[in-house]
Backbone atoms as SQL, in Angstrom:
CREATE TABLE atoms (id INTEGER PRIMARY KEY, chain TEXT, resi INTEGER, resn TEXT, atom TEXT, x REAL, y REAL, z REAL);
INSERT INTO atoms VALUES
  (1, 'A', 1, 'MET', 'N', -2.157, 116.691, 41.210),
  (2, 'A', 1, 'MET', 'CA', -1.974, 118.118, 41.237),
  (3, 'A', 1, 'MET', 'C', -0.905, 118.442, 42.279),
  (4, 'A', 2, 'PRO', 'N', 0.110, 119.218, 41.912),
  (5, 'A', 2, 'PRO', 'CA', 1.153, 119.589, 42.881),
  (6, 'A', 2, 'PRO', 'C', 0.573, 120.383, 44.039),
  (7, 'A', 3, 'LYS', 'N', 1.181, 120.209, 45.200),
  (8, 'A', 3, 'LYS', 'CA', 0.777, 120.946, 46.394),
  (9, 'A', 3, 'LYS', 'C', 1.877, 121.901, 46.790),
  (10, 'A', 4, 'HIS', 'N', 1.484, 123.106, 47.148),
  (11, 'A', 4, 'HIS', 'CA', 2.448, 124.043, 47.707),
  (12, 'A', 4, 'HIS', 'C', 2.644, 123.691, 49.178),
  (13, 'A', 5, 'ILE', 'N', 3.894, 123.614, 49.618),
  (14, 'A', 5, 'ILE', 'CA', 4.185, 123.325, 51.018),
  (15, 'A', 5, 'ILE', 'C', 4.746, 124.601, 51.636),
  (16, 'A', 6, 'PRO', 'N', 3.984, 125.257, 52.497),
  (17, 'A', 6, 'PRO', 'CA', 4.455, 126.500, 53.119),
  (18, 'A', 6, 'PRO', 'C', 5.723, 126.271, 53.937),
  (19, 'A', 7, 'VAL', 'N', 6.575, 127.262, 53.968),
  (20, 'A', 7, 'VAL', 'CA', 7.857, 127.156, 54.654),
  (21, 'A', 7, 'VAL', 'C', 7.697, 126.761, 56.114),
  (22, 'A', 8, 'HIS', 'N', 6.643, 127.220, 56.789),
  (23, 'A', 8, 'HIS', 'CA', 6.474, 126.870, 58.202),
  (24, 'A', 8, 'HIS', 'C', 6.244, 125.370, 58.410),
  (25, 'A', 9, 'HIS', 'N', 5.882, 124.640, 57.352),
  (26, 'A', 9, 'HIS', 'CA', 5.700, 123.192, 57.475),
  (27, 'A', 9, 'HIS', 'C', 7.018, 122.442, 57.597),
  (28, 'A', 10, 'TYR', 'N', 8.095, 123.013, 57.104),
  (29, 'A', 10, 'TYR', 'CA', 9.358, 122.279, 57.204),
  (30, 'A', 10, 'TYR', 'C', 10.436, 122.992, 58.012),
  (31, 'A', 11, 'LEU', 'N', 10.121, 124.136, 58.574),
  (32, 'A', 11, 'LEU', 'CA', 11.088, 124.800, 59.445),
  (33, 'A', 11, 'LEU', 'C', 10.818, 124.540, 60.924),
  (34, 'A', 12, 'HIS', 'N', 9.638, 124.081, 61.262),
  (35, 'A', 12, 'HIS', 'CA', 9.280, 123.851, 62.657),
  (36, 'A', 12, 'HIS', 'C', 9.084, 122.365, 62.930),
  (37, 'A', 13, 'LYS', 'N', 9.282, 121.985, 64.161),
  (38, 'A', 13, 'LYS', 'CA', 9.051, 120.634, 64.638),
  (39, 'A', 13, 'LYS', 'C', 9.854, 119.547, 63.900),
  (40, 'A', 14, 'PRO', 'N', 11.115, 119.791, 63.595),
  (41, 'A', 14, 'PRO', 'CA', 11.892, 118.700, 63.006),
  (42, 'A', 14, 'PRO', 'C', 12.149, 117.640, 64.075),
  (43, 'A', 15, 'TYR', 'N', 12.420, 116.430, 63.653),
  (44, 'A', 15, 'TYR', 'CA', 12.796, 115.420, 64.632),
  (45, 'A', 15, 'TYR', 'C', 13.980, 114.624, 64.127),
  (46, 'A', 16, 'GLU', 'N', 14.721, 114.053, 65.067),
  (47, 'A', 16, 'GLU', 'CA', 15.890, 113.264, 64.702),
  (48, 'A', 16, 'GLU', 'C', 15.449, 111.879, 64.264),
  (49, 'A', 17, 'LEU', 'N', 15.704, 111.580, 63.015),
  (50, 'A', 17, 'LEU', 'CA', 15.431, 110.257, 62.458),
  (51, 'A', 17, 'LEU', 'C', 16.453, 109.266, 62.994),
  (52, 'A', 18, 'PHE', 'N', 17.672, 109.779, 63.179),
  (53, 'A', 18, 'PHE', 'CA', 18.793, 109.072, 63.793),
  (54, 'A', 18, 'PHE', 'C', 19.701, 110.161, 64.329),
  (55, 'A', 19, 'PRO', 'N', 20.663, 109.846, 65.211),
  (56, 'A', 19, 'PRO', 'CA', 21.507, 110.914, 65.776),
  (57, 'A', 19, 'PRO', 'C', 22.167, 111.767, 64.686),
  (58, 'A', 20, 'LYS', 'N', 21.971, 113.062, 64.776),
  (59, 'A', 20, 'LYS', 'CA', 22.516, 114.073, 63.861),
  (60, 'A', 20, 'LYS', 'C', 21.845, 114.071, 62.486),
  (61, 'A', 21, 'GLY', 'N', 20.775, 113.317, 62.324),
  (62, 'A', 21, 'GLY', 'CA', 20.023, 113.293, 61.068),
  (63, 'A', 21, 'GLY', 'C', 18.591, 113.714, 61.324),
  (64, 'A', 22, 'THR', 'N', 18.202, 114.882, 60.824),
  (65, 'A', 22, 'THR', 'CA', 16.910, 115.481, 61.126),
  (66, 'A', 22, 'THR', 'C', 16.055, 115.541, 59.870),
  (67, 'A', 23, 'ILE', 'N', 14.774, 115.189, 60.026),
  (68, 'A', 23, 'ILE', 'CA', 13.822, 115.389, 58.937),
  (69, 'A', 23, 'ILE', 'C', 12.660, 116.215, 59.462),
  (70, 'A', 24, 'HIS', 'N', 11.849, 116.663, 58.550),
  (71, 'A', 24, 'HIS', 'CA', 10.721, 117.524, 58.871),
  (72, 'A', 24, 'HIS', 'C', 9.442, 116.792, 58.468),
  (73, 'A', 25, 'PRO', 'N', 8.800, 116.122, 59.404),
  (74, 'A', 25, 'PRO', 'CA', 7.697, 115.218, 59.071),
  (75, 'A', 25, 'PRO', 'C', 6.437, 115.892, 58.547),
  (76, 'A', 26, 'GLU', 'N', 6.275, 117.177, 58.741),
  (77, 'A', 26, 'GLU', 'CA', 5.056, 117.822, 58.285),
  (78, 'A', 26, 'GLU', 'C', 4.904, 117.783, 56.769),
  (79, 'A', 27, 'ILE', 'N', 5.971, 117.515, 56.030),
  (80, 'A', 27, 'ILE', 'CA', 5.820, 117.450, 54.573),
  (81, 'A', 27, 'ILE', 'C', 5.611, 116.033, 54.072),
  (82, 'A', 28, 'GLU', 'N', 5.573, 115.052, 54.955),
  (83, 'A', 28, 'GLU', 'CA', 5.317, 113.680, 54.540),
  (84, 'A', 28, 'GLU', 'C', 3.819, 113.497, 54.288),
  (85, 'A', 29, 'HIS', 'N', 3.387, 113.818, 53.077),
  (86, 'A', 29, 'HIS', 'CA', 1.967, 113.714, 52.729),
  (87, 'A', 29, 'HIS', 'C', 1.636, 112.295, 52.303),
  (88, 'A', 30, 'HIS', 'N', 0.439, 111.849, 52.627),
  (89, 'A', 30, 'HIS', 'CA', 0.025, 110.498, 52.279),
  (90, 'A', 30, 'HIS', 'C', -1.296, 110.496, 51.523),
  (91, 'A', 31, 'ASP', 'N', -1.557, 111.550, 50.780),
  (92, 'A', 31, 'ASP', 'CA', -2.776, 111.602, 49.983),
  (93, 'A', 31, 'ASP', 'C', -2.557, 110.810, 48.702),
  (94, 'A', 32, 'HIS', 'N', -3.310, 109.746, 48.544),
  (95, 'A', 32, 'HIS', 'CA', -3.232, 108.946, 47.330),
  (96, 'A', 32, 'HIS', 'C', -4.546, 108.190, 47.172),
  (97, 'A', 33, 'PRO', 'N', -4.877, 107.802, 45.955),
  (98, 'A', 33, 'PRO', 'CA', -6.122, 107.046, 45.752),
  (99, 'A', 33, 'PRO', 'C', -6.100, 105.743, 46.552),
  (100, 'A', 34, 'SER', 'N', -7.253, 105.290, 46.988),
  (101, 'A', 34, 'SER', 'CA', -7.329, 104.084, 47.820),
  (102, 'A', 34, 'SER', 'C', -6.830, 102.838, 47.095),
  (103, 'A', 35, 'ASP', 'N', -6.825, 102.837, 45.772),
  (104, 'A', 35, 'ASP', 'CA', -6.345, 101.668, 45.032),
  (105, 'A', 35, 'ASP', 'C', -4.868, 101.785, 44.633),
  (106, 'A', 36, 'ALA', 'N', -4.200, 102.838, 45.092),
  (107, 'A', 36, 'ALA', 'CA', -2.784, 103.035, 44.756),
  (108, 'A', 36, 'ALA', 'C', -1.918, 101.986, 45.448),
  (109, 'A', 37, 'GLU', 'N', -0.864, 101.558, 44.772),
  (110, 'A', 37, 'GLU', 'CA', 0.096, 100.623, 45.353),
  (111, 'A', 37, 'GLU', 'C', 1.374, 101.334, 45.788),
  (112, 'A', 38, 'HIS', 'N', 1.671, 102.502, 45.177),
  (113, 'A', 38, 'HIS', 'CA', 2.866, 103.291, 45.478),
  (114, 'A', 38, 'HIS', 'C', 2.482, 104.764, 45.536),
  (115, 'A', 39, 'TYR', 'N', 3.343, 105.566, 46.141),
  (116, 'A', 39, 'TYR', 'CA', 3.154, 107.013, 46.164),
  (117, 'A', 39, 'TYR', 'C', 4.515, 107.682, 46.319),
  (118, 'A', 40, 'LEU', 'N', 4.552, 109.009, 46.173),
  (119, 'A', 40, 'LEU', 'CA', 5.787, 109.771, 46.334),
  (120, 'A', 40, 'LEU', 'C', 5.907, 110.250, 47.778),
  (121, 'A', 41, 'LEU', 'N', 7.011, 109.879, 48.435),
  (122, 'A', 41, 'LEU', 'CA', 7.282, 110.270, 49.820),
  (123, 'A', 41, 'LEU', 'C', 8.389, 111.326, 49.799),
  (124, 'A', 42, 'PRO', 'N', 8.071, 112.591, 50.128),
  (125, 'A', 42, 'PRO', 'CA', 9.085, 113.652, 50.131),
  (126, 'A', 42, 'PRO', 'C', 9.741, 113.805, 51.500),
  (127, 'A', 43, 'ALA', 'N', 10.916, 114.437, 51.507),
  (128, 'A', 43, 'ALA', 'CA', 11.598, 114.739, 52.773),
  (129, 'A', 43, 'ALA', 'C', 12.462, 115.978, 52.609),
  (130, 'A', 44, 'VAL', 'N', 12.527, 116.773, 53.657),
  (131, 'A', 44, 'VAL', 'CA', 13.499, 117.850, 53.803),
  (132, 'A', 44, 'VAL', 'C', 14.385, 117.397, 54.950),
  (133, 'A', 45, 'PHE', 'N', 15.706, 117.412, 54.767),
  (134, 'A', 45, 'PHE', 'CA', 16.589, 116.818, 55.765),
  (135, 'A', 45, 'PHE', 'C', 17.809, 117.677, 56.058),
  (136, 'A', 46, 'THR', 'N', 18.410, 117.396, 57.212),
  (137, 'A', 46, 'THR', 'CA', 19.694, 117.950, 57.619),
  (138, 'A', 46, 'THR', 'C', 20.509, 116.786, 58.159),
  (139, 'A', 47, 'LEU', 'N', 21.741, 116.656, 57.707),
  (140, 'A', 47, 'LEU', 'CA', 22.653, 115.633, 58.218),
  (141, 'A', 47, 'LEU', 'C', 23.884, 116.356, 58.744),
  (142, 'A', 48, 'GLU', 'N', 24.091, 116.259, 60.063),
  (143, 'A', 48, 'GLU', 'CA', 25.225, 116.928, 60.697),
  (144, 'A', 48, 'GLU', 'C', 26.371, 115.949, 60.892),
  (145, 'A', 49, 'LYS', 'N', 27.562, 116.509, 61.123),
  (146, 'A', 49, 'LYS', 'CA', 28.743, 115.690, 61.385),
  (147, 'A', 49, 'LYS', 'C', 28.453, 114.765, 62.564),
  (148, 'A', 50, 'GLY', 'N', 28.739, 113.499, 62.390),
  (149, 'A', 50, 'GLY', 'CA', 28.479, 112.508, 63.435),
  (150, 'A', 50, 'GLY', 'C', 28.700, 111.117, 62.885),
  (151, 'A', 51, 'ASP', 'N', 28.190, 110.139, 63.594),
  (152, 'A', 51, 'ASP', 'CA', 28.337, 108.757, 63.169),
  (153, 'A', 51, 'ASP', 'C', 27.602, 108.515, 61.854),
  (154, 'A', 52, 'ALA', 'N', 28.101, 107.554, 61.091),
  (155, 'A', 52, 'ALA', 'CA', 27.448, 107.174, 59.843),
  (156, 'A', 52, 'ALA', 'C', 26.152, 106.428, 60.151),
  (157, 'A', 53, 'VAL', 'N', 25.222, 106.465, 59.202),
  (158, 'A', 53, 'VAL', 'CA', 23.956, 105.750, 59.330),
  (159, 'A', 53, 'VAL', 'C', 23.706, 105.000, 58.023),
  (160, 'A', 54, 'ILE', 'N', 23.073, 103.844, 58.136),
  (161, 'A', 54, 'ILE', 'CA', 22.726, 103.070, 56.942),
  (162, 'A', 54, 'ILE', 'C', 21.222, 103.211, 56.705),
  (163, 'A', 55, 'LEU', 'N', 20.871, 103.529, 55.459),
  (164, 'A', 55, 'LEU', 'CA', 19.480, 103.601, 55.041),
  (165, 'A', 55, 'LEU', 'C', 19.257, 102.584, 53.927),
  (166, 'A', 56, 'LYS', 'N', 18.180, 101.815, 54.028),
  (167, 'A', 56, 'LYS', 'CA', 17.804, 100.860, 52.984),
  (168, 'A', 56, 'LYS', 'C', 16.533, 101.392, 52.332),
  (169, 'A', 57, 'TYR', 'N', 16.534, 101.441, 51.008),
  (170, 'A', 57, 'TYR', 'CA', 15.496, 102.128, 50.258),
  (171, 'A', 57, 'TYR', 'C', 14.450, 101.167, 49.699),
  (172, 'A', 58, 'PRO', 'N', 13.187, 101.324, 50.108),
  (173, 'A', 58, 'PRO', 'CA', 12.113, 100.464, 49.638),
  (174, 'A', 58, 'PRO', 'C', 11.536, 100.898, 48.290),
  (175, 'A', 59, 'GLY', 'N', 12.205, 101.832, 47.656),
  (176, 'A', 59, 'GLY', 'CA', 11.774, 102.309, 46.348),
  (177, 'A', 59, 'GLY', 'C', 12.818, 103.247, 45.782),
  (178, 'A', 60, 'PRO', 'N', 12.766, 103.503, 44.471),
  (179, 'A', 60, 'PRO', 'CA', 13.731, 104.409, 43.856),
  (180, 'A', 60, 'PRO', 'C', 13.435, 105.854, 44.226),
  (181, 'A', 61, 'GLY', 'N', 14.468, 106.695, 44.132),
  (182, 'A', 61, 'GLY', 'CA', 14.267, 108.104, 44.449),
  (183, 'A', 61, 'GLY', 'C', 15.478, 108.946, 44.138),
  (184, 'A', 62, 'VAL', 'N', 15.391, 110.200, 44.533),
  (185, 'A', 62, 'VAL', 'CA', 16.479, 111.151, 44.313),
  (186, 'A', 62, 'VAL', 'C', 16.650, 112.046, 45.532),
  (187, 'A', 63, 'TYR', 'N', 17.900, 112.465, 45.734),
  (188, 'A', 63, 'TYR', 'CA', 18.243, 113.487, 46.723),
  (189, 'A', 63, 'TYR', 'C', 18.783, 114.683, 45.953),
  (190, 'A', 64, 'PHE', 'N', 18.504, 115.877, 46.448),
  (191, 'A', 64, 'PHE', 'CA', 19.150, 117.093, 45.961),
  (192, 'A', 64, 'PHE', 'C', 19.839, 117.712, 47.163),
  (193, 'A', 65, 'ILE', 'N', 21.138, 117.921, 47.075),
  (194, 'A', 65, 'ILE', 'CA', 21.913, 118.531, 48.152),
  (195, 'A', 65, 'ILE', 'C', 21.990, 120.028, 47.857),
  (196, 'A', 66, 'HIS', 'N', 21.418, 120.857, 48.728),
  (197, 'A', 66, 'HIS', 'CA', 21.458, 122.301, 48.443),
  (198, 'A', 66, 'HIS', 'C', 22.447, 123.042, 49.320),
  (199, 'A', 67, 'GLU', 'N', 23.017, 122.358, 50.328),
  (200, 'A', 67, 'GLU', 'CA', 24.012, 123.018, 51.178),
  (201, 'A', 67, 'GLU', 'C', 24.947, 121.958, 51.743),
  (202, 'A', 68, 'GLY', 'N', 26.229, 122.283, 51.786),
  (203, 'A', 68, 'GLY', 'CA', 27.202, 121.414, 52.438),
  (204, 'A', 68, 'GLY', 'C', 27.680, 120.254, 51.581),
  (205, 'A', 69, 'GLU', 'N', 28.123, 119.212, 52.266),
  (206, 'A', 69, 'GLU', 'CA', 28.707, 118.043, 51.609),
  (207, 'A', 69, 'GLU', 'C', 28.224, 116.784, 52.305),
  (208, 'A', 70, 'ILE', 'N', 27.969, 115.772, 51.514),
  (209, 'A', 70, 'ILE', 'CA', 27.520, 114.480, 52.050),
  (210, 'A', 70, 'ILE', 'C', 28.363, 113.384, 51.406),
  (211, 'A', 71, 'GLN', 'N', 28.652, 112.361, 52.184),
  (212, 'A', 71, 'GLN', 'CA', 29.441, 111.235, 51.683),
  (213, 'A', 71, 'GLN', 'C', 28.623, 109.968, 51.881),
  (214, 'A', 72, 'TYR', 'N', 28.722, 109.052, 50.917),
  (215, 'A', 72, 'TYR', 'CA', 27.985, 107.800, 51.051),
  (216, 'A', 72, 'TYR', 'C', 28.718, 106.686, 50.333),
  (217, 'A', 73, 'GLU', 'N', 28.390, 105.449, 50.747),
  (218, 'A', 73, 'GLU', 'CA', 28.922, 104.278, 50.059),
  (219, 'A', 73, 'GLU', 'C', 27.844, 103.211, 50.026),
  (220, 'A', 74, 'ASP', 'N', 27.867, 102.423, 48.976),
  (221, 'A', 74, 'ASP', 'CA', 26.937, 101.325, 48.807),
  (222, 'A', 74, 'ASP', 'C', 27.445, 100.152, 49.641),
  (223, 'A', 75, 'THR', 'N', 26.642, 99.693, 50.597),
  (224, 'A', 75, 'THR', 'CA', 27.100, 98.613, 51.471),
  (225, 'A', 75, 'THR', 'C', 27.277, 97.299, 50.720),
  (226, 'A', 76, 'ALA', 'N', 26.638, 97.156, 49.567),
  (227, 'A', 76, 'ALA', 'CA', 26.800, 95.946, 48.750),
  (228, 'A', 76, 'ALA', 'C', 28.054, 96.012, 47.877),
  (229, 'A', 77, 'LYS', 'N', 28.634, 97.202, 47.729),
  (230, 'A', 77, 'LYS', 'CA', 29.809, 97.394, 46.869),
  (231, 'A', 77, 'LYS', 'C', 30.861, 98.244, 47.575),
  (232, 'A', 78, 'PRO', 'N', 31.343, 97.818, 48.749),
  (233, 'A', 78, 'PRO', 'CA', 32.300, 98.654, 49.489),
  (234, 'A', 78, 'PRO', 'C', 33.608, 98.887, 48.729),
  (235, 'A', 79, 'GLU', 'N', 33.911, 98.013, 47.787),
  (236, 'A', 79, 'GLU', 'CA', 35.136, 98.180, 47.003),
  (237, 'A', 79, 'GLU', 'C', 35.094, 99.422, 46.103),
  (238, 'A', 80, 'GLU', 'N', 33.913, 99.933, 45.834),
  (239, 'A', 80, 'GLU', 'CA', 33.782, 101.141, 45.004),
  (240, 'A', 80, 'GLU', 'C', 34.111, 102.400, 45.792),
  (241, 'A', 81, 'GLY', 'N', 34.187, 102.295, 47.113),
  (242, 'A', 81, 'GLY', 'CA', 34.609, 103.419, 47.946),
  (243, 'A', 81, 'GLY', 'C', 33.513, 104.424, 48.221),
  (244, 'A', 82, 'THR', 'N', 33.941, 105.527, 48.817),
  (245, 'A', 82, 'THR', 'CA', 33.038, 106.595, 49.231),
  (246, 'A', 82, 'THR', 'C', 32.832, 107.583, 48.097),
  (247, 'A', 83, 'ILE', 'N', 31.607, 108.003, 47.916),
  (248, 'A', 83, 'ILE', 'CA', 31.259, 109.011, 46.916),
  (249, 'A', 83, 'ILE', 'C', 30.958, 110.304, 47.660),
  (250, 'A', 84, 'VAL', 'N', 31.522, 111.404, 47.194),
  (251, 'A', 84, 'VAL', 'CA', 31.319, 112.708, 47.816),
  (252, 'A', 84, 'VAL', 'C', 30.392, 113.533, 46.925),
  (253, 'A', 85, 'SER', 'N', 29.352, 114.093, 47.510),
  (254, 'A', 85, 'SER', 'CA', 28.433, 114.967, 46.784),
  (255, 'A', 85, 'SER', 'C', 28.353, 116.299, 47.512),
  (256, 'A', 86, 'LYS', 'N', 28.438, 117.366, 46.742),
  (257, 'A', 86, 'LYS', 'CA', 28.420, 118.715, 47.303),
  (258, 'A', 86, 'LYS', 'C', 27.158, 119.448, 46.891),
  (259, 'A', 87, 'ALA', 'N', 26.987, 120.646, 47.425),
  (260, 'A', 87, 'ALA', 'CA', 25.822, 121.468, 47.094),
  (261, 'A', 87, 'ALA', 'C', 25.624, 121.520, 45.587),
  (262, 'A', 88, 'GLY', 'N', 24.392, 121.306, 45.160),
  (263, 'A', 88, 'GLY', 'CA', 24.053, 121.282, 43.743),
  (264, 'A', 88, 'GLY', 'C', 23.995, 119.883, 43.163),
  (265, 'A', 89, 'SER', 'N', 24.430, 118.881, 43.924),
  (266, 'A', 89, 'SER', 'CA', 24.436, 117.497, 43.440),
  (267, 'A', 89, 'SER', 'C', 23.055, 116.862, 43.527),
  (268, 'A', 90, 'VAL', 'N', 22.775, 115.999, 42.565),
  (269, 'A', 90, 'VAL', 'CA', 21.582, 115.171, 42.571),
  (270, 'A', 90, 'VAL', 'C', 22.062, 113.730, 42.663),
  (271, 'A', 91, 'ILE', 'N', 21.502, 112.983, 43.610),
  (272, 'A', 91, 'ILE', 'CA', 21.901, 111.592, 43.832),
  (273, 'A', 91, 'ILE', 'C', 20.706, 110.702, 43.506),
  (274, 'A', 92, 'HIS', 'N', 20.888, 109.786, 42.570),
  (275, 'A', 92, 'HIS', 'CA', 19.834, 108.839, 42.192),
  (276, 'A', 92, 'HIS', 'C', 19.994, 107.567, 43.019),
  (277, 'A', 93, 'ILE', 'N', 18.900, 107.099, 43.604),
  (278, 'A', 93, 'ILE', 'CA', 18.911, 105.919, 44.459),
  (279, 'A', 93, 'ILE', 'C', 18.077, 104.822, 43.797),
  (280, 'A', 94, 'GLU', 'N', 18.623, 103.620, 43.754),
  (281, 'A', 94, 'GLU', 'CA', 17.902, 102.491, 43.182),
  (282, 'A', 94, 'GLU', 'C', 17.075, 101.781, 44.256),
  (283, 'A', 95, 'ASN', 'N', 15.986, 101.188, 43.838),
  (284, 'A', 95, 'ASN', 'CA', 15.156, 100.387, 44.732),
  (285, 'A', 95, 'ASN', 'C', 16.006, 99.284, 45.372),
  (286, 'A', 96, 'GLY', 'N', 15.908, 99.148, 46.689),
  (287, 'A', 96, 'GLY', 'CA', 16.627, 98.099, 47.396),
  (288, 'A', 96, 'GLY', 'C', 18.039, 98.448, 47.807),
  (289, 'A', 97, 'ALA', 'N', 18.554, 99.588, 47.392),
  (290, 'A', 97, 'ALA', 'CA', 19.914, 99.992, 47.762),
  (291, 'A', 97, 'ALA', 'C', 20.021, 100.170, 49.277),
  (292, 'A', 98, 'ALA', 'N', 21.195, 99.855, 49.814),
  (293, 'A', 98, 'ALA', 'CA', 21.490, 100.116, 51.225),
  (294, 'A', 98, 'ALA', 'C', 22.761, 100.955, 51.240),
  (295, 'A', 99, 'LEU', 'N', 22.639, 102.203, 51.663),
  (296, 'A', 99, 'LEU', 'CA', 23.749, 103.145, 51.610),
  (297, 'A', 99, 'LEU', 'C', 24.122, 103.619, 53.010),
  (298, 'A', 100, 'ARG', 'N', 25.433, 103.749, 53.244),
  (299, 'A', 100, 'ARG', 'CA', 25.960, 104.291, 54.505),
  (300, 'A', 100, 'ARG', 'C', 26.250, 105.767, 54.257),
  (301, 'A', 101, 'TRP', 'N', 25.588, 106.650, 55.027),
  (302, 'A', 101, 'TRP', 'CA', 25.679, 108.098, 54.865),
  (303, 'A', 101, 'TRP', 'C', 26.481, 108.731, 55.991),
  (304, 'A', 102, 'HIS', 'N', 27.174, 109.826, 55.643),
  (305, 'A', 102, 'HIS', 'CA', 27.961, 110.584, 56.609),
  (306, 'A', 102, 'HIS', 'C', 28.176, 111.985, 56.044),
  (307, 'A', 103, 'SER', 'N', 28.280, 112.974, 56.915),
  (308, 'A', 103, 'SER', 'CA', 28.650, 114.316, 56.481),
  (309, 'A', 103, 'SER', 'C', 29.847, 114.773, 57.305),
  (310, 'A', 104, 'PRO', 'N', 30.893, 115.317, 56.660),
  (311, 'A', 104, 'PRO', 'CA', 32.051, 115.814, 57.409),
  (312, 'A', 104, 'PRO', 'C', 31.763, 117.117, 58.145),
  (313, 'A', 105, 'SER', 'N', 30.660, 117.774, 57.828),
  (314, 'A', 105, 'SER', 'CA', 30.288, 119.023, 58.501),
  (315, 'A', 105, 'SER', 'C', 28.777, 119.058, 58.678),
  (316, 'A', 106, 'ILE', 'N', 28.079, 119.546, 57.672),
  (317, 'A', 106, 'ILE', 'CA', 26.614, 119.568, 57.673),
  (318, 'A', 106, 'ILE', 'C', 26.155, 119.554, 56.219),
  (319, 'A', 107, 'ALA', 'N', 25.076, 118.845, 55.978),
  (320, 'A', 107, 'ALA', 'CA', 24.482, 118.817, 54.639),
  (321, 'A', 107, 'ALA', 'C', 22.980, 119.024, 54.800),
  (322, 'A', 108, 'LYS', 'N', 22.409, 119.773, 53.862),
  (323, 'A', 108, 'LYS', 'CA', 20.965, 120.006, 53.853),
  (324, 'A', 108, 'LYS', 'C', 20.454, 119.759, 52.443),
  (325, 'A', 109, 'GLY', 'N', 19.222, 119.295, 52.375),
  (326, 'A', 109, 'GLY', 'CA', 18.647, 119.059, 51.064),
  (327, 'A', 109, 'GLY', 'C', 17.231, 118.545, 51.158),
  (328, 'A', 110, 'PHE', 'N', 16.772, 118.029, 50.024),
  (329, 'A', 110, 'PHE', 'CA', 15.457, 117.416, 49.997),
  (330, 'A', 110, 'PHE', 'C', 15.522, 116.179, 49.129),
  (331, 'A', 111, 'ALA', 'N', 14.526, 115.327, 49.290),
  (332, 'A', 111, 'ALA', 'CA', 14.498, 114.054, 48.580),
  (333, 'A', 111, 'ALA', 'C', 13.055, 113.674, 48.304),
  (334, 'A', 112, 'VAL', 'N', 12.881, 112.768, 47.372),
  (335, 'A', 112, 'VAL', 'CA', 11.568, 112.180, 47.120),
  (336, 'A', 112, 'VAL', 'C', 11.783, 110.749, 46.657),
  (337, 'A', 113, 'PHE', 'N', 10.924, 109.847, 47.163),
  (338, 'A', 113, 'PHE', 'CA', 11.036, 108.428, 46.848),
  (339, 'A', 113, 'PHE', 'C', 9.680, 107.868, 46.452),
  (340, 'A', 114, 'TYR', 'N', 9.695, 106.942, 45.515),
  (341, 'A', 114, 'TYR', 'CA', 8.503, 106.251, 45.044),
  (342, 'A', 114, 'TYR', 'C', 8.425, 104.944, 45.821),
  (343, 'A', 115, 'VAL', 'N', 7.539, 104.899, 46.822),
  (344, 'A', 115, 'VAL', 'CA', 7.511, 103.774, 47.767),
  (345, 'A', 115, 'VAL', 'C', 6.128, 103.118, 47.812),
  (346, 'A', 116, 'PRO', 'N', 6.089, 101.867, 48.298),
  (347, 'A', 116, 'PRO', 'CA', 4.789, 101.217, 48.496),
  (348, 'A', 116, 'PRO', 'C', 3.973, 101.968, 49.543),
  (349, 'A', 117, 'VAL', 'N', 2.646, 101.918, 49.453),
  (350, 'A', 117, 'VAL', 'CA', 1.790, 102.633, 50.398),
  (351, 'A', 117, 'VAL', 'C', 1.960, 102.107, 51.826),
  (352, 'A', 118, 'SER', 'N', 2.539, 100.933, 51.992),
  (353, 'A', 118, 'SER', 'CA', 2.783, 100.402, 53.341),
  (354, 'A', 118, 'SER', 'C', 3.872, 101.175, 54.081),
  (355, 'A', 119, 'ILE', 'N', 4.700, 101.927, 53.362),
  (356, 'A', 119, 'ILE', 'CA', 5.751, 102.754, 53.961),
  (357, 'A', 119, 'ILE', 'C', 5.123, 104.084, 54.346),
  (358, 'A', 120, 'LYS', 'N', 5.107, 104.382, 55.641),
  (359, 'A', 120, 'LYS', 'CA', 4.430, 105.588, 56.125),
  (360, 'A', 120, 'LYS', 'C', 5.364, 106.764, 56.393),
  (361, 'A', 121, 'SER', 'N', 6.676, 106.497, 56.573),
  (362, 'A', 121, 'SER', 'CA', 7.611, 107.586, 56.835),
  (363, 'A', 121, 'SER', 'C', 9.034, 107.113, 56.575),
  (364, 'A', 122, 'PHE', 'N', 9.963, 108.021, 56.657),
  (365, 'A', 122, 'PHE', 'CA', 11.373, 107.692, 56.458),
  (366, 'A', 122, 'PHE', 'C', 11.935, 106.862, 57.606),
  (367, 'A', 123, 'ASP', 'N', 11.208, 106.753, 58.708),
  (368, 'A', 123, 'ASP', 'CA', 11.653, 105.911, 59.816),
  (369, 'A', 123, 'ASP', 'C', 11.937, 104.489, 59.333),
  (370, 'A', 124, 'SER', 'N', 11.171, 104.005, 58.382),
  (371, 'A', 124, 'SER', 'CA', 11.349, 102.628, 57.913),
  (372, 'A', 124, 'SER', 'C', 12.598, 102.441, 57.057),
  (373, 'A', 125, 'PHE', 'N', 13.263, 103.517, 56.675),
  (374, 'A', 125, 'PHE', 'CA', 14.490, 103.421, 55.872),
  (375, 'A', 125, 'PHE', 'C', 15.715, 103.107, 56.733),
  (376, 'A', 126, 'VAL', 'N', 15.682, 103.447, 58.031),
  (377, 'A', 126, 'VAL', 'CA', 16.848, 103.344, 58.906),
  (378, 'A', 126, 'VAL', 'C', 17.137, 101.884, 59.245),
  (379, 'A', 127, 'VAL', 'N', 18.402, 101.492, 59.054),
  (380, 'A', 127, 'VAL', 'CA', 18.854, 100.135, 59.374),
  (381, 'A', 127, 'VAL', 'C', 19.638, 100.201, 60.674),
  (382, 'A', 128, 'THR', 'N', 19.276, 99.382, 61.625),
  (383, 'A', 128, 'THR', 'CA', 20.044, 99.320, 62.869),
  (384, 'A', 128, 'THR', 'C', 21.111, 98.245, 62.709),
  (385, 'A', 129, 'GLU', 'N', 22.343, 98.613, 63.066),
  (386, 'A', 129, 'GLU', 'CA', 23.471, 97.676, 62.901),
  (387, 'A', 129, 'GLU', 'C', 23.614, 96.804, 64.112);
């Protein structure tokens, strides 16, 4: 059953997942049956102009960019170059992908990923170089 997430759950208490990359942890729900192997992990995010960050995805998912512009490249396929996505874009992510993200100004959006129950938050997506 879908859950309504009140606006105050994602406008307050954001934290930096990495420098200039903010998520709102109050929407990271972990309600799932005890025998579940995977669940949907949602996020509301802001990515400000700054250093690039690499995220490795433990499951497939999607991003929706509702404000600004975001740039990314697949670290396994650097020859394909940088992809630019603007407000209104939907980005499909494959399981196991490792993407380098950057915003030339600021980007805001939301995402959802189908991950193993062992993944408790988006903190586990961040790759330290």
